[in-house]
CSV table of C-alpha atoms in Angstrom, one decimal:
chain,number,residue,atom,x,y,z
A,486,PRO,CA,16.1,3.2,30.6
A,487,ILE,CA,16.7,3.7,26.9
A,488,ILE,CA,20.4,4.6,27.2
A,489,THR,CA,20.9,2.0,30.0
A,490,ALA,CA,19.6,-0.7,27.7
A,491,CYS,CA,21.8,0.5,24.9
A,492,VAL,CA,24.9,0.3,27.1
A,493,GLU,CA,24.0,-3.1,28.5
A,494,ASN,CA,23.5,-4.5,25.0
A,495,ALA,CA,26.8,-3.0,23.9
A,496,ILE,CA,28.6,-4.7,26.9
A,497,LYS,CA,26.9,-8.0,26.7
A,498,GLU,CA,26.3,-8.5,22.9
A,499,TYR,CA,28.7,-5.9,21.5
A,500,LYS,CA,25.9,-4.0,19.8
A,501,SER,CA,26.2,-0.4,18.7
A,502,TRP,CA,23.4,2.2,19.3
A,503,ASP,CA,22.0,5.2,17.6
A,504,VAL,CA,19.0,6.8,19.4
A,505,GLU,CA,17.4,10.1,19.9
A,506,LEU,CA,16.4,11.0,23.4
A,507,GLN,CA,16.0,13.9,25.9
A,508,ILE,CA,18.5,15.0,28.5
A,509,VAL,CA,18.1,17.5,31.3
A,510,THR,CA,20.6,20.3,31.3
A,511,ALA,CA,22.3,21.8,34.3
A,512,SER,CA,19.7,24.6,34.2
A,513,GLY,CA,16.8,22.1,34.2
A,514,LYS,CA,15.9,22.5,30.6
A,515,LEU,CA,15.0,19.5,28.4
A,516,LYS,CA,17.2,19.1,25.3
A,517,TRP,CA,16.9,16.7,22.4
A,518,VAL,CA,20.2,14.9,21.5
A,519,ARG,CA,21.2,12.1,19.2
A,520,ALA,CA,23.3,9.6,21.1
A,521,ILE,CA,25.6,7.3,19.1
A,522,GLY,CA,27.8,4.7,20.7
A,523,SER,CA,29.7,1.5,19.9
A,524,PRO,CA,31.8,-1.0,21.7
A,525,ILE,CA,35.5,-1.3,20.9
A,526,VAL,CA,36.5,-4.9,20.9
A,527,GLU,CA,40.0,-6.4,20.6
A,528,ASN,CA,40.8,-10.1,20.5
A,529,GLY,CA,37.2,-10.8,21.4
A,530,LYS,CA,37.3,-8.7,24.5
A,531,LEU,CA,35.4,-5.5,25.2
A,532,ILE,CA,38.0,-2.7,25.8
A,533,ARG,CA,35.8,0.4,26.0
A,534,LEU,CA,32.7,2.1,24.8
A,535,GLU,CA,33.0,5.2,22.6
A,536,GLY,CA,30.2,7.5,21.5
A,537,THR,CA,29.0,11.0,20.7
A,538,PHE,CA,26.1,13.3,21.7
A,539,GLN,CA,24.7,15.6,19.0
A,540,ASP,CA,22.4,18.5,19.8
A,541,ILE,CA,19.3,18.1,17.6
A,542,MET,CA,17.0,20.5,19.3
A,543,THR,CA,16.6,22.7,16.3
A,544,ARG,CA,15.6,19.8,14.0
A,545,LYS,CA,13.2,18.5,16.6
A,546,GLN,CA,11.6,21.9,17.0
A,547,ASN,CA,11.3,22.1,13.2
A,548,GLU,CA,9.8,18.6,13.0
A,549,GLN,CA,7.2,19.6,15.7
A,550,LYS,CA,6.3,22.8,13.8
A,551,THR,CA,5.8,20.8,10.6
A,552,GLU,CA,3.7,18.2,12.5
A,553,ASP,CA,1.6,21.0,14.0
A,554,LEU,CA,1.2,22.6,10.6
A,555,ASN,CA,0.1,19.3,9.0
A,556,LEU,CA,-2.4,18.8,11.8
A,557,ARG,CA,-3.9,22.2,11.3
A,558,LEU,CA,-4.0,21.7,7.6
A,559,THR,CA,-5.7,18.3,8.0
A,560,LEU,CA,-8.3,19.9,10.4
A,561,ALA,CA,-8.9,22.7,8.0
A,562,LEU,CA,-9.4,20.4,5.0
A,563,THR,CA,-11.7,18.1,7.0
A,564,ALA,CA,-13.8,21.1,8.1
A,565,SER,CA,-14.1,22.4,4.6
A,566,ASN,CA,-14.8,19.0,3.1
A,567,VAL,CA,-11.8,19.4,0.7
A,568,GLY,CA,-10.3,16.2,-0.6
A,569,VAL,CA,-6.6,15.9,-1.4
A,570,TRP,CA,-5.2,13.6,-4.1
A,571,GLU,CA,-1.9,12.8,-5.8
A,572,TYR,CA,-1.5,11.3,-9.2
A,573,ASN,CA,1.8,9.5,-9.8
A,574,LEU,CA,2.4,10.0,-13.6
A,575,VAL,CA,5.2,7.5,-13.7
A,576,GLU,CA,3.3,4.6,-12.1
A,577,ASN,CA,-0.1,5.8,-13.3
A,578,THR,CA,-1.6,5.5,-9.8
A,579,LEU,CA,-3.7,7.7,-7.6
A,580,ILE,CA,-3.5,8.3,-3.9
A,581,TRP,CA,-6.6,9.7,-2.1
A,582,ASP,CA,-7.2,11.0,1.3
A,583,THR,CA,-10.4,9.9,3.2
A,584,GLN,CA,-12.5,12.9,2.0
A,585,MET,CA,-11.9,11.9,-1.7
A,586,TYR,CA,-13.8,8.7,-1.2
A,587,ASN,CA,-16.7,10.7,0.3
A,588,LEU,CA,-16.7,13.1,-2.6
A,589,TYR,CA,-16.9,10.1,-5.1
A,590,GLY,CA,-19.4,8.1,-3.0
A,591,ILE,CA,-17.2,5.0,-2.8
A,592,LYS,CA,-15.4,3.0,-0.2
A,593,LYS,CA,-11.7,2.8,0.1
A,594,GLU,CA,-11.6,-0.9,-0.4
A,595,ASP,CA,-13.5,-0.5,-3.7
A,596,PHE,CA,-10.9,1.9,-5.2
A,597,ASP,CA,-7.9,0.2,-6.7
A,598,GLY,CA,-5.8,3.4,-7.0
A,599,ALA,CA,-5.6,3.2,-10.8
A,600,TYR,CA,-6.1,6.3,-12.9
A,601,LEU,CA,-8.7,4.5,-14.9
A,602,ALA,CA,-10.8,4.1,-11.8
A,603,TRP,CA,-11.0,7.9,-11.6
A,604,GLU,CA,-11.9,8.2,-15.3
A,605,LYS,CA,-14.7,5.5,-14.8
A,606,GLY,CA,-16.4,7.7,-12.1
A,607,LEU,CA,-16.6,10.7,-14.4
A,608,HIS,CA,-19.9,11.6,-16.0
A,609,PRO,CA,-19.9,10.3,-19.6
A,610,ASP,CA,-20.5,13.8,-20.9
A,611,ASP,CA,-17.5,15.3,-19.0
A,612,ARG,CA,-15.1,12.4,-19.4
A,613,ASP,CA,-13.3,13.3,-22.6
A,614,ARG,CA,-12.9,16.9,-21.7
A,615,CYS,CA,-11.5,16.1,-18.3
A,616,VAL,CA,-9.0,13.6,-19.6
A,617,GLN,CA,-7.9,16.1,-22.2
A,618,GLU,CA,-7.5,18.7,-19.5
A,619,VAL,CA,-5.2,16.4,-17.5
A,620,GLN,CA,-3.1,15.8,-20.6
A,621,ASP,CA,-2.9,19.5,-21.3
A,622,ALA,CA,-1.7,20.2,-17.7
A,623,VAL,CA,1.0,17.5,-18.0
A,624,ASN,CA,2.2,18.1,-21.5
A,625,ASN,CA,1.9,21.8,-21.6
A,626,ASN,CA,2.4,22.7,-18.0
A,627,GLU,CA,-1.1,24.2,-17.9
A,628,LYS,CA,-3.0,25.0,-14.7
A,629,PHE,CA,-5.5,22.2,-14.0
A,630,ASP,CA,-8.5,24.2,-12.9
A,631,THR,CA,-11.8,22.7,-13.8
A,632,GLU,CA,-15.3,21.5,-12.9
A,633,PHE,CA,-16.9,18.2,-13.7
A,634,ARG,CA,-19.6,15.8,-12.7
A,635,VAL,CA,-19.1,12.4,-11.1
A,636,VAL,CA,-21.6,9.6,-11.0
A,637,TRP,CA,-21.8,7.7,-7.7
A,638,PRO,CA,-22.4,3.9,-7.7
A,639,ASN,CA,-25.9,4.6,-6.5
A,640,GLY,CA,-26.6,6.8,-9.5
A,641,LYS,CA,-26.3,10.2,-7.8
A,642,VAL,CA,-24.6,12.9,-9.8
A,643,LYS,CA,-22.3,15.4,-8.0
A,644,ASN,CA,-20.5,18.5,-9.3
A,645,ILE,CA,-16.8,18.7,-8.3
A,646,ARG,CA,-14.4,21.6,-8.5
A,647,ALA,CA,-10.7,20.5,-9.1
A,648,LEU,CA,-7.4,22.4,-8.8
A,649,ALA,CA,-4.0,20.8,-9.3
A,650,ASP,CA,-0.3,21.5,-10.0
A,651,VAL,CA,2.1,19.3,-11.9
A,652,VAL,CA,5.5,18.5,-10.3
A,653,PHE,CA,8.5,18.1,-12.6
A,654,ASP,CA,12.0,16.7,-11.9
A,655,GLU,CA,15.3,18.5,-12.6
A,656,ASN,CA,15.1,17.5,-16.3
A,657,ASN,CA,11.6,18.9,-16.6
A,658,ASN,CA,10.0,15.5,-16.8
A,659,PRO,CA,6.5,15.4,-15.2
A,660,LEU,CA,6.5,13.3,-12.1
A,661,LYS,CA,3.1,13.8,-10.4
A,662,MET,CA,0.0,16.0,-10.1
A,663,VAL,CA,-1.1,17.1,-6.7
A,664,GLY,CA,-4.5,18.6,-6.2
A,665,VAL,CA,-7.7,19.1,-4.3
A,666,ASN,CA,-11.4,18.4,-5.0
A,667,TRP,CA,-14.5,19.8,-3.3
A,668,ASP,CA,-18.2,19.4,-3.8
A,669,ILE,CA,-20.0,22.4,-5.6
A,670,THR,CA,-23.3,20.6,-6.2
A,671,GLU,CA,-25.3,23.0,-4.2
A,672,LEU,CA,-23.6,26.0,-5.7
A,673,VAL,CA,-24.3,24.7,-9.3
A,674,LYS,CA,-27.9,24.0,-8.3
A,675,ASN,CA,-28.4,27.5,-6.9
A,676,LYS,CA,-26.8,29.1,-10.0
A,677,LEU,CA,-29.3,27.1,-12.1
A,678,LEU,CA,-32.2,28.2,-10.0
A,679,LEU,CA,-31.0,31.8,-10.1
A,680,ALA,CA,-30.8,31.6,-13.9
A,681,GLN,CA,-34.3,30.1,-14.1
A,682,ALA,CA,-35.7,32.8,-11.9
A,683,LYS,CA,-34.0,35.4,-14.0
A,684,ASN,CA,-35.5,34.0,-17.2
A,685,LYS,CA,-38.9,33.8,-15.6
A,686,ALA,CA,-38.6,37.4,-14.5
A,687,GLU,CA,-37.6,38.5,-17.9
A,688,ASP,CA,-40.5,36.7,-19.5
A,689,LEU,CA,-42.8,38.3,-17.0
A,690,LEU,CA,-41.5,41.8,-17.8
A,691,SER,CA,-41.9,41.1,-21.5
A,692,LEU,CA,-45.5,40.2,-20.9
A,693,ILE,CA,-46.1,43.3,-18.9
A,694,HIS,CA,-44.7,45.6,-21.6
A,695,ILE,CA,-46.9,43.9,-24.1
């Protein structure tokens, strides 16, 4: 039906076509091809149709592999509650995936995509340090590997781990940062409880020795 419609449009309206579709080979196998065709018109009259078929099976297979890989990656990130973000350094804008909004306790419609919106969500005691770490990563090509706290609109405080790389153009100008965030609140809480328990144990031992 696709190629039939293309041919009919070429005959009736003198329209060219460029489509990708599958053909069945003589051995019964499916093969992806790119079909290009155009009408040849002389003195307002259609003389003939000309076209080519290009084997694009390898490209289609690679596209499918990439799609499958992206799907597996998305599922893995979702299962591990990892958020993915991209900071456009040229336009000073942020792109977040769905999990990022969950990590920061906000709705997508409440986030305008500006870098300052991310800064605003940082805990006041961590803000200056985090901003400086971003600048160091961009200006000095340092690894962005840090932990910080964010304050949700409802007042909850969450601990976040962040990793990112800076992408540069051919002239070594920084273009963007691409990174991931995940919630380490429980880990930080457990570390604190462990430290408190250790201190209590040490205090108890000191009393025993007395």
